[in-house]
Amino acid sequence: MENNNTSSNFIKTIIQGDLESGKHKKVVTRFPPEPNGYLHIGHAKSIVINFGLADEFGGETNLRFDDTNPLKEDQEYVDAIKKDVEWLGYEWESLRFASDYFEEMYDRAVLLIKKGKAYVDDLTADEIREYRGTLTEPGKESPYRNRSVEENLDLFDRMRKGEFENGAKVLRAKIDMSSPNINLRDPVIYRVSHATHHNTGDTWCIYPMYAFAHPIEDAIEGVTHSLCTTEFEDQRPLYNWVVAECEMESQPQQIEFGRLGLINTVMSKRKLRKLVEEGYVDGWDDPRMPTISGLRRKGYTPESIVEFVKAVGVSKGSGAADTAMLEHFIREDLKVKAPRTMGIVDPLKVVITNYPEGQVEMLDAEINPENPDMGTRQIPFSREIYIEREDFMEDPPKKYFRLFPGNEVRLKHAYFIKCEDFIKDEDGNVVELHCTYDVETKSGTGFTGRKVKGTLHWVEATQAVPAEFRLYEPLILDADMENDDDESEGKTFLDYVNKDSLIVQQGFIEGNMKDAKPQDKFQFFRHGYFNVDPKHTTKDKLVFNQIVSLKSSFKL
Ligand code: ATP
Ligand code: MG
């Protein structure tokens, strides 16, 4: 793992050098998502790097939607992305759309044609692929490569006017069909696509390709450092070619960093969309998804995500981080923020036979022992309570310190109780315990008369609020799924989806929690941290998502 301090990161070193040498007076970065899906935690790395570095040097960051592919893009995604960036705590200098620059991109393409640096090609997509050659063989020139400037200008104009079908013609940069870098073998820079665009409607029926559009967008915005992931490394020469040949005033520098992944999940939007569309999850914000919205609904805080991303570091290498590391950061964050409370997931009724019938007393309990400023709460106690079914055994093994016939335990914040008897139903299941309590042992009174080994959590029965607890297991049953390409063996990542990744249980919570609001977070004694689910919680039933259990073996 890398140093948690961003001062050790290589991008920062480059920026610092550029400011010191006077190459740039101000740092300008951009976060450029394509609005074709929701943001995931990999994007959070890009956000933290782009916004974080600009902030550190008093610079600016634009949020720019890279919307050059009308078929896959949608306003829903634009809105969701804006919400997620803001939620993570970042403010963009200005909100841009690549589509706002379509006219200028067109003009730059015309400039390339006039300079003899671009031509209209009639080859089909398959033919272009065939002519491109391979890593070991040079490509072949298209028969249309030497069209005159006049003919190219005329054809490109007619492409724009809609005279040609999708795929009938493309505009290609005229670079070098024998370049060892395949990206430079006359890349396609414009294609015909008769599609309605979410921003420009039907104004255009030709659209620029990413490799042409992106450097122009960066240059128009005066981006100084264009930070992207390492799969674009081979495209850097093309990026520089476009900036130079299109005679852009400003010259952004592309710098690549490694993609962030997580074990036991998939990350690319294409795969995440499949999970949503085919109903494996209940939306982009399903708590099992590695999306920002999924993590938010599960109960992650922005602080925990940002701290995790910073700890992973800004290396060139990419790899799947361990989920345990992400969990470490939410535990750290919630430890001081989340109120403690008690919830019973699999309830077993206990009648305290020597407690006065009809009496309810209020007991004092601290809200968060790690944060005394949060004060105290009042919990009701009476003759009937619920405990966890697993906290009783009729015939326990050695070292079982919870309830069994004749044994005494402590009830958290309350009294010692002793198991005297139990009732079974016709099938032999224990359905009720009969216990006695000792009034002398009340919590907080300093009782030292005798010791017990077990402490149980519980909920008073008459005021208990029914609740649903949703526990989550990994979504994908293969640690390195994002990078494994098993599709060759006739399998896809969908074959590795964990069908048992959602576990739903019914139980009770303390009566004083009935007013909990969606997204409120709590630490349930022994069960870990939970978030009130915003989608399934109703007036009548609170639904809790388990964010993370209490224990971890993870060490930073
Ligand atoms: P996906 O394959 O998930 O759709 P993408 O790269 O196509 O990812 P974009 O919307 O184009 O997604 O990404 C916006 C920015 O976020 C880009 O600069 C991209 O490099 C960066 N990014 C995307 N995925 C990751 C990741 N896993 N780790 C770090 N940065 C990422
Ligand atoms: Mg993409």
XYZ file of C-alpha atoms and ligand atoms in Angstrom:
588
model
C 0.000 0.000 0.000
C 1.111 3.500 -0.695
C 1.535 6.393 1.576
C -1.767 7.822 2.670
C -0.344 11.283 2.208
C -0.879 12.552 -1.321
C 2.462 14.349 -1.148
C 4.045 11.143 -2.323
C 2.052 10.953 -5.515
C 3.738 11.270 -8.862
C 1.038 13.433 -10.453
C 1.438 15.962 -7.700
C 5.156 16.066 -8.373
C 4.531 16.847 -12.055
C 2.036 19.595 -11.213
C 4.361 21.123 -8.674
C 7.142 21.176 -11.272
C 4.879 22.831 -13.843
C 3.883 25.558 -11.414
C 7.457 26.182 -10.323
C 8.781 26.357 -13.872
C 6.017 28.759 -14.840
C 4.615 26.422 -17.492
C 1.236 26.982 -15.864
C 0.002 29.696 -13.537
C -3.024 27.783 -12.366
C -3.933 24.107 -12.332
C -7.093 23.171 -14.194
C -8.404 19.591 -14.136
C -11.667 17.981 -15.106
C -13.659 14.942 -14.132
C -15.122 13.658 -17.433
C -17.679 10.876 -16.930
C -19.705 9.543 -19.797
C -23.374 9.750 -18.720
C -24.054 6.128 -19.620
C -24.432 4.776 -16.099
C -24.003 5.596 -12.425
C -20.655 6.363 -10.849
C -18.815 3.578 -9.048
C -16.053 3.580 -6.490
C -13.448 3.491 -9.282
C -14.753 6.881 -10.379
C -14.332 8.078 -6.798
C -10.600 7.617 -7.278
C -10.666 9.823 -10.363
C -12.789 12.400 -8.513
C -10.504 12.489 -5.493
C -7.431 12.853 -7.721
C -8.847 15.515 -10.045
C -10.634 17.658 -7.482
C -8.149 16.925 -4.720
C -5.073 17.993 -6.661
C -6.679 21.131 -8.059
C -7.862 22.092 -4.552
C -4.439 21.526 -3.128
C -2.851 23.984 -5.567
C -5.658 26.546 -5.576
C -6.791 25.433 -9.026
C -10.120 24.523 -10.582
C -11.939 21.400 -11.677
C -14.760 21.180 -14.186
C -17.372 18.490 -14.170
C -17.657 17.635 -17.837
C -20.050 15.132 -19.289
C -18.364 13.306 -22.095
C -21.568 12.878 -24.046
C -20.416 12.076 -27.554
C -22.248 8.758 -27.814
C -25.992 9.557 -28.013
C -27.225 5.964 -28.007
C -26.043 5.085 -24.510
C -26.503 8.372 -22.723
C -29.367 9.676 -20.675
C -30.425 12.606 -18.499
C -31.053 10.197 -15.600
C -27.326 9.469 -15.524
C -26.387 13.145 -15.754
C -28.513 13.884 -12.679
C -27.230 10.889 -10.739
C -23.589 11.754 -11.460
C -24.011 15.366 -10.330
C -25.621 14.192 -7.123
C -22.837 11.708 -6.399
C -19.991 14.178 -6.994
C -21.654 16.702 -4.679
C -22.358 14.064 -2.088
C -18.687 13.091 -2.061
C -18.049 16.683 -1.063
C -16.646 18.247 -4.213
C -17.636 21.439 -5.987
C -17.017 21.919 -9.658
C -15.868 25.239 -11.068
C -18.132 24.885 -14.063
C -20.470 22.286 -15.455
C -19.734 21.410 -19.063
C -21.000 19.088 -21.751
C -18.764 17.832 -24.523
C -21.805 18.252 -26.758
C -21.633 22.024 -26.194
C -18.460 21.919 -28.287
C -19.819 19.964 -31.267
C -19.713 23.009 -33.544
C -16.112 23.787 -32.639
C -15.122 20.135 -33.021
C -16.674 20.156 -36.463
C -14.693 23.257 -37.384
C -11.472 21.631 -36.174
C -12.216 18.567 -38.267
C -12.723 20.813 -41.296
C -9.363 22.408 -40.504
C -7.743 18.947 -40.523
C -9.316 18.228 -43.924
C -8.050 21.528 -45.318
C -4.560 20.682 -44.074
C -4.747 17.308 -45.783
C -4.765 15.612 -42.379
C -8.175 13.970 -42.550
C -10.249 12.180 -45.177
C -13.672 10.683 -45.681
C -13.520 6.910 -45.959
C -16.165 4.605 -47.484
C -14.751 1.358 -46.101
C -17.077 -0.522 -43.768
C -16.223 -0.947 -40.107
C -15.124 -4.521 -40.782
C -12.917 -3.471 -43.652
C -11.338 -0.732 -41.585
C -10.529 -3.283 -38.908
C -9.065 -5.631 -41.495
C -6.961 -2.890 -43.099
C -5.652 -1.774 -39.724
C -3.151 -4.617 -39.462
C -1.896 -6.074 -36.194
C 0.827 -5.468 -33.651
C 3.251 -7.358 -35.898
C 1.931 -6.359 -39.336
C 1.604 -2.833 -40.693
C -1.802 -1.643 -41.846
C -2.938 -1.111 -45.421
C -4.017 2.241 -46.811
C -7.660 2.685 -47.697
C -8.366 3.241 -51.414
C -10.172 6.449 -50.352
C -7.161 7.816 -48.506
C -6.057 10.133 -51.260
C -9.284 11.932 -51.994
C -8.785 15.615 -52.740
C -9.357 18.237 -50.082
C -12.337 19.543 -52.084
C -13.959 16.139 -52.301
C -13.382 15.524 -48.589
C -14.862 18.895 -47.652
C -17.899 18.211 -49.796
C -18.419 14.691 -48.423
C -17.954 15.752 -44.802
C -20.457 18.564 -45.313
C -22.924 16.065 -46.768
C -22.278 13.672 -43.859
C -23.344 16.485 -41.562
C -26.418 17.200 -43.659
C -27.603 13.657 -43.223
C -27.136 12.361 -46.762
C -25.566 9.100 -45.635
C -26.744 6.119 -43.654
C -25.141 5.040 -40.384
C -21.830 3.394 -41.161
C -21.741 4.450 -44.801
C -18.917 6.917 -44.321
C -16.496 7.991 -41.604
C -13.941 10.745 -41.258
C -10.440 9.493 -40.471
C -7.320 11.284 -39.336
C -4.548 10.814 -41.897
C -1.547 9.839 -39.816
C 0.443 6.685 -40.498
C -0.894 3.240 -41.477
C 2.393 1.593 -40.577
C 2.870 3.185 -37.166
C 3.868 0.692 -34.475
C 1.144 2.378 -32.393
C -2.102 1.070 -33.832
C -3.974 4.089 -32.489
C -2.123 6.206 -35.028
C -3.165 4.106 -38.027
C -5.647 6.628 -39.364
C -8.123 6.516 -36.455
C -11.779 7.226 -37.156
C -12.635 10.655 -35.756
C -16.259 11.111 -36.902
C -19.044 8.662 -37.572
C -22.586 8.940 -38.893
C -25.212 8.168 -36.271
C -28.815 9.164 -36.861
C -29.690 9.300 -33.197
C -31.368 11.793 -30.905
C -28.912 13.224 -28.411
C -29.969 13.921 -24.799
C -28.549 17.455 -25.062
C -28.487 18.476 -28.730
C -31.574 16.591 -29.866
C -31.592 16.058 -33.636
C -29.190 18.859 -34.512
C -26.435 16.399 -35.362
C -26.289 13.109 -37.196
C -22.501 12.869 -37.095
C -20.664 12.500 -33.806
C -16.971 12.822 -32.935
C -15.103 9.806 -31.583
C -13.765 9.940 -28.037
C -10.096 10.022 -29.057
C -10.685 13.118 -31.174
C -13.226 14.820 -28.935
C -11.485 14.448 -25.612
C -8.274 16.396 -26.323
C -10.314 19.180 -27.926
C -12.624 19.376 -24.915
C -9.635 19.571 -22.595
C -7.950 22.245 -24.688
C -11.110 24.376 -25.000
C -11.475 24.388 -21.220
C -7.828 25.221 -20.639
C -7.290 21.995 -18.743
C -3.620 21.849 -17.802
C -3.413 18.248 -16.625
C -5.753 15.721 -18.187
C -5.737 12.828 -15.744
C -7.060 9.505 -16.941
C -6.605 5.792 -16.413
C -3.758 3.735 -17.858
C -5.747 2.127 -20.666
C -5.380 5.489 -22.431
C -1.606 5.422 -22.295
C -1.326 4.162 -25.889
C -3.619 6.940 -26.990
C -1.404 9.686 -25.627
C 0.447 10.184 -28.953
C -2.909 10.555 -30.704
C -4.085 12.950 -27.993
C -1.019 15.107 -28.604
C -1.442 14.829 -32.374
C -5.023 16.113 -32.180
C -4.076 19.038 -29.941
C -1.211 20.008 -32.246
C -2.838 19.453 -35.656
C -6.105 21.087 -34.653
C -3.979 24.073 -33.625
C -5.504 24.332 -30.182
C -4.326 27.360 -28.270
C -3.993 25.582 -24.986
C -1.970 22.372 -24.666
C -3.152 20.010 -21.992
C -0.903 17.210 -20.795
C -2.358 13.729 -20.442
C -1.165 11.763 -17.397
C -2.348 8.261 -16.582
C -2.968 6.518 -13.258
C -4.120 2.987 -12.410
C -7.753 1.937 -12.271
C -9.195 1.077 -8.893
C -11.086 -2.159 -8.467
C -12.562 -4.072 -5.546
C -12.507 -7.800 -5.006
C -15.692 -9.839 -5.454
C -17.473 -7.380 -7.649
C -17.472 -5.979 -11.166
C -16.861 -2.342 -11.873
C -17.388 -1.404 -15.468
C -20.652 0.351 -16.194
C -21.398 -2.103 -18.977
C -21.411 -4.988 -16.502
C -23.190 -3.033 -13.783
C -25.899 -2.093 -16.258
C -26.398 -5.765 -17.073
C -26.906 -6.567 -13.403
C -29.553 -3.839 -13.212
C -31.307 -4.594 -16.492
C -31.435 -8.317 -15.941
C -32.798 -7.944 -12.429
C -29.917 -9.407 -10.434
C -30.106 -6.336 -8.191
C -32.881 -3.870 -7.399
C -31.324 -0.893 -9.187
C -28.065 0.995 -9.581
C -28.319 1.870 -5.894
C -28.723 -1.689 -4.659
C -26.566 -1.904 -1.506
C -24.581 -4.766 -3.069
C -23.466 -2.608 -5.996
C -20.023 -0.913 -5.962
C -21.720 2.274 -7.172
C -21.528 5.462 -5.129
C -25.321 5.370 -4.844
C -25.233 1.721 -3.735
C -22.607 2.439 -1.103
C -24.615 5.442 0.069
C -27.748 3.336 0.413
C -25.823 0.640 2.212
C -24.772 3.334 4.668
C -21.283 4.402 3.668
C -20.427 8.020 4.372
C -18.628 10.252 1.853
C -15.761 10.653 4.329
C -15.192 6.903 4.521
C -15.067 6.556 0.728
C -12.709 9.495 0.252
C -10.381 8.267 3.014
C -10.354 4.781 1.501
C -9.481 6.112 -1.944
C -6.692 8.251 -0.515
C -5.276 5.290 1.345
C -5.224 3.191 -1.816
C -2.986 5.851 -3.321
C -2.322 7.209 -6.784
C -0.178 4.513 -8.304
C 0.171 3.638 -11.993
C -0.652 0.046 -11.198
C -4.240 -1.050 -11.022
C -5.620 -3.839 -8.950
C -8.521 -4.930 -6.859
C -8.449 -3.547 -3.342
C -9.726 -5.720 -0.515
C -13.261 -4.915 0.612
C -11.979 -5.308 4.178
C -9.985 -2.136 3.633
C -13.056 -0.177 2.562
C -14.895 -1.561 5.598
C -12.087 -0.440 7.881
C -12.738 3.173 6.900
C -16.477 3.115 7.511
C -15.957 1.540 10.939
C -13.454 4.247 11.786
C -15.856 6.964 10.691
C -18.987 5.605 12.350
C -17.262 4.644 15.579
C -17.647 8.194 16.862
C -20.683 9.232 14.829
C -23.212 6.418 15.119
C -25.476 6.135 18.177
C -25.409 2.752 19.906
C -28.648 0.889 20.191
C -29.972 -2.641 20.553
C -31.700 -4.698 17.926
C -32.752 -8.332 18.022
C -32.490 -10.103 14.709
C -33.918 -13.532 15.581
C -36.086 -12.939 18.649
C -36.800 -15.250 21.576
C -39.227 -14.026 24.234
C -38.128 -13.897 27.861
C -40.566 -13.458 30.763
C -38.973 -12.153 33.948
C -41.262 -13.874 36.394
C -40.365 -11.890 39.528
C -40.641 -8.471 37.850
C -43.877 -6.634 38.776
C -46.587 -7.064 36.183
C -47.561 -3.865 34.374
C -44.427 -1.985 35.502
C -42.175 -0.268 32.978
C -39.038 1.520 34.141
C -36.705 3.692 32.120
C -33.005 2.904 32.226
C -30.183 5.279 31.384
C -27.750 4.321 28.677
C -24.978 6.240 27.006
C -25.566 6.953 23.326
C -21.953 6.441 22.336
C -19.193 5.486 24.778
C -16.613 6.660 22.205
C -18.234 10.075 22.109
C -19.670 11.171 25.485
C -20.890 14.446 23.949
C -23.700 12.485 22.344
C -25.301 12.168 25.773
C -27.631 9.482 27.074
C -30.837 7.807 26.036
C -33.664 6.159 27.961
C -34.505 2.526 27.363
C -37.658 0.926 28.705
C -37.439 -2.285 30.732
C -40.308 -4.502 31.873
C -41.384 -8.043 32.593
C -41.162 -9.135 28.960
C -38.183 -8.719 26.717
C -36.720 -10.236 23.563
C -33.253 -11.658 23.337
C -31.394 -13.219 20.441
C -32.363 -16.863 19.831
C -28.693 -17.802 19.608
C -28.167 -16.450 23.120
C -29.924 -19.451 24.691
C -28.979 -23.113 24.587
C -30.798 -25.896 26.341
C -27.712 -28.029 26.445
C -24.662 -25.813 25.932
C -21.103 -26.844 25.185
C -18.299 -25.818 27.535
C -17.404 -22.124 27.540
C -20.890 -21.066 26.508
C -21.468 -18.082 28.766
C -24.885 -17.008 27.609
C -28.238 -18.268 28.889
C -28.891 -21.896 29.704
C -30.941 -23.469 32.466
C -29.556 -22.334 35.816
C -27.090 -19.784 34.373
C -27.009 -16.080 35.134
C -26.029 -13.340 32.642
C -25.968 -9.559 32.517
C -28.503 -7.686 30.390
C -26.722 -4.719 28.857
C -27.723 -1.475 30.677
C -30.165 -3.429 32.948
C -29.987 -6.303 35.459
C -28.604 -9.780 35.910
C -31.127 -12.435 34.954
C -31.078 -16.159 35.603
C -32.726 -18.800 33.458
C -35.177 -20.859 35.497
C -37.235 -22.635 32.862
C -38.246 -22.692 29.206
C -41.246 -23.586 27.065
C -41.189 -25.580 23.837
C -43.749 -25.797 21.058
C -45.086 -29.059 19.569
C -42.090 -29.304 17.263
C -39.627 -29.054 20.085
C -38.535 -25.455 19.401
C -37.895 -23.273 22.418
C -40.431 -20.442 22.257
C -40.177 -18.735 25.630
C -37.769 -18.495 28.538
C -38.667 -17.907 32.142
C -36.052 -15.999 34.090
C -35.731 -14.166 37.371
C -33.910 -10.878 37.904
C -32.004 -9.509 40.875
C -32.923 -5.887 41.632
C -29.553 -5.385 43.397
C -27.624 -5.834 40.165
C -28.977 -2.797 38.347
C -26.491 -1.374 35.871
C -24.809 1.819 36.986
C -25.293 1.214 40.724
C -21.808 -0.142 41.181
C -22.936 -3.639 42.165
C -19.929 -5.888 42.831
C -21.570 -8.735 44.742
C -20.820 -11.365 42.100
C -19.624 -11.640 38.536
C -21.170 -13.131 35.429
C -19.407 -13.919 32.191
C -22.045 -13.238 29.556
C -23.614 -9.910 28.540
C -26.680 -10.043 26.331
C -28.462 -7.385 24.354
C -32.239 -7.259 24.520
C -35.304 -5.219 23.647
C -38.298 -4.516 25.884
C -41.242 -6.362 24.330
C -44.286 -4.106 24.728
C -42.588 -1.067 23.149
C -40.380 -2.944 20.726
C -40.625 -1.793 17.123
C -40.645 -4.473 14.427
C -37.780 -4.072 11.999
C -36.288 -5.818 9.030
C -32.571 -6.421 8.833
C -30.897 -6.901 5.483
C -27.476 -8.479 5.522
C -25.264 -8.607 2.464
C -22.720 -11.039 1.113
C -20.413 -10.379 -1.861
C -22.259 -10.057 -5.146
C -19.730 -11.955 -7.234
C -18.262 -15.287 -6.191
C -14.853 -14.718 -7.714
C -12.340 -12.396 -6.129
C -10.797 -11.090 -9.333
C -13.844 -11.085 -11.603
C -13.324 -7.642 -13.104
C -10.037 -8.710 -14.603
C -10.805 -12.333 -15.410
C -12.100 -12.738 -18.877
C -13.834 -16.059 -18.682
C -16.125 -15.262 -21.556
C -13.823 -17.310 -23.750
C -14.834 -20.422 -21.824
C -18.462 -19.751 -22.613
C -19.066 -18.184 -19.213
C -19.681 -14.601 -18.288
C -19.477 -12.769 -14.984
C -23.216 -13.408 -14.649
C -22.403 -17.071 -14.023
C -20.585 -15.967 -10.879
C -23.380 -13.886 -9.366
C -23.981 -14.920 -5.748
C -27.663 -15.888 -5.533
C -27.494 -15.734 -1.735
C -26.006 -12.273 -1.485
C -29.085 -10.808 0.226
C -30.223 -12.200 3.574
C -33.454 -10.757 4.986
C -34.287 -11.212 8.678
C -37.127 -9.936 10.866
C -36.695 -8.720 14.411
C -37.188 -5.866 16.854
C -35.475 -2.642 17.816
C -35.686 -0.396 20.865
C -38.959 1.522 21.083
C -37.130 4.857 21.176
C -36.002 4.270 17.589
C -39.403 4.435 15.971
C -38.688 7.910 14.590
C -35.466 6.929 12.810
C -35.225 8.466 9.329
C -33.915 7.018 6.085
C -30.109 7.149 5.987
C -29.814 7.379 9.810
C -26.973 5.142 10.973
C -26.683 3.136 14.164
C -24.420 0.653 15.805
C -26.467 -2.289 16.991
C -24.834 -3.969 19.940
C -22.953 -7.001 18.588
C -24.475 -6.873 15.065
C -22.489 -3.966 13.720
C -23.386 -0.808 11.855
C -26.724 -0.376 10.088
C -28.347 2.237 7.872
C -32.061 2.941 7.564
C -32.863 1.927 3.996
C -34.425 4.797 2.033
C -36.182 2.593 -0.496
C -37.898 -0.105 1.545
C -38.575 1.672 4.823
C -42.271 2.512 5.226
C -44.396 4.226 7.845
C -45.045 0.829 9.349
C -41.693 -0.844 9.104
C -38.105 0.251 9.414
C -35.718 -1.611 7.151
C -32.042 -1.630 8.053
C -29.111 -2.388 5.780
C -26.090 -3.835 7.471
C -23.181 -1.591 6.533
C -20.511 -3.673 8.184
C -20.119 -6.027 11.115
C -18.166 -4.972 14.189
C -15.119 -7.143 13.887
C -12.381 -6.956 11.370
C -9.087 -8.632 10.869
C -7.968 -5.827 8.589
C -4.884 -3.850 9.597
C -3.698 -0.747 7.836
P -16.461 2.183 -17.138
O -15.690 1.179 -17.916
O -16.718 1.791 -15.740
O -17.670 2.643 -17.850
P -15.154 4.488 -18.038
O -13.703 4.742 -17.980
O -15.773 4.225 -19.347
O -15.476 3.388 -16.984
P -16.008 7.159 -17.715
O -17.355 7.639 -17.375
O -15.507 7.402 -19.062
O -15.964 5.642 -17.352
O -14.958 7.650 -16.633
C -14.783 8.971 -16.156
C -13.420 9.080 -15.551
O -13.271 8.156 -14.482
C -12.353 8.734 -16.574
O -11.319 9.671 -16.477
C -11.901 7.362 -16.175
O -10.570 7.141 -16.521
C -12.131 7.366 -14.664
N -12.374 6.003 -14.186
C -13.294 5.125 -14.640
N -13.196 3.944 -14.003
C -12.180 4.064 -13.120
C -11.577 3.184 -12.156
N -12.003 1.942 -11.981
N -10.550 3.656 -11.416
C -10.121 4.925 -11.565
N -10.639 5.798 -12.441
C -11.662 5.385 -13.218
Mg -16.590 4.644 -20.977
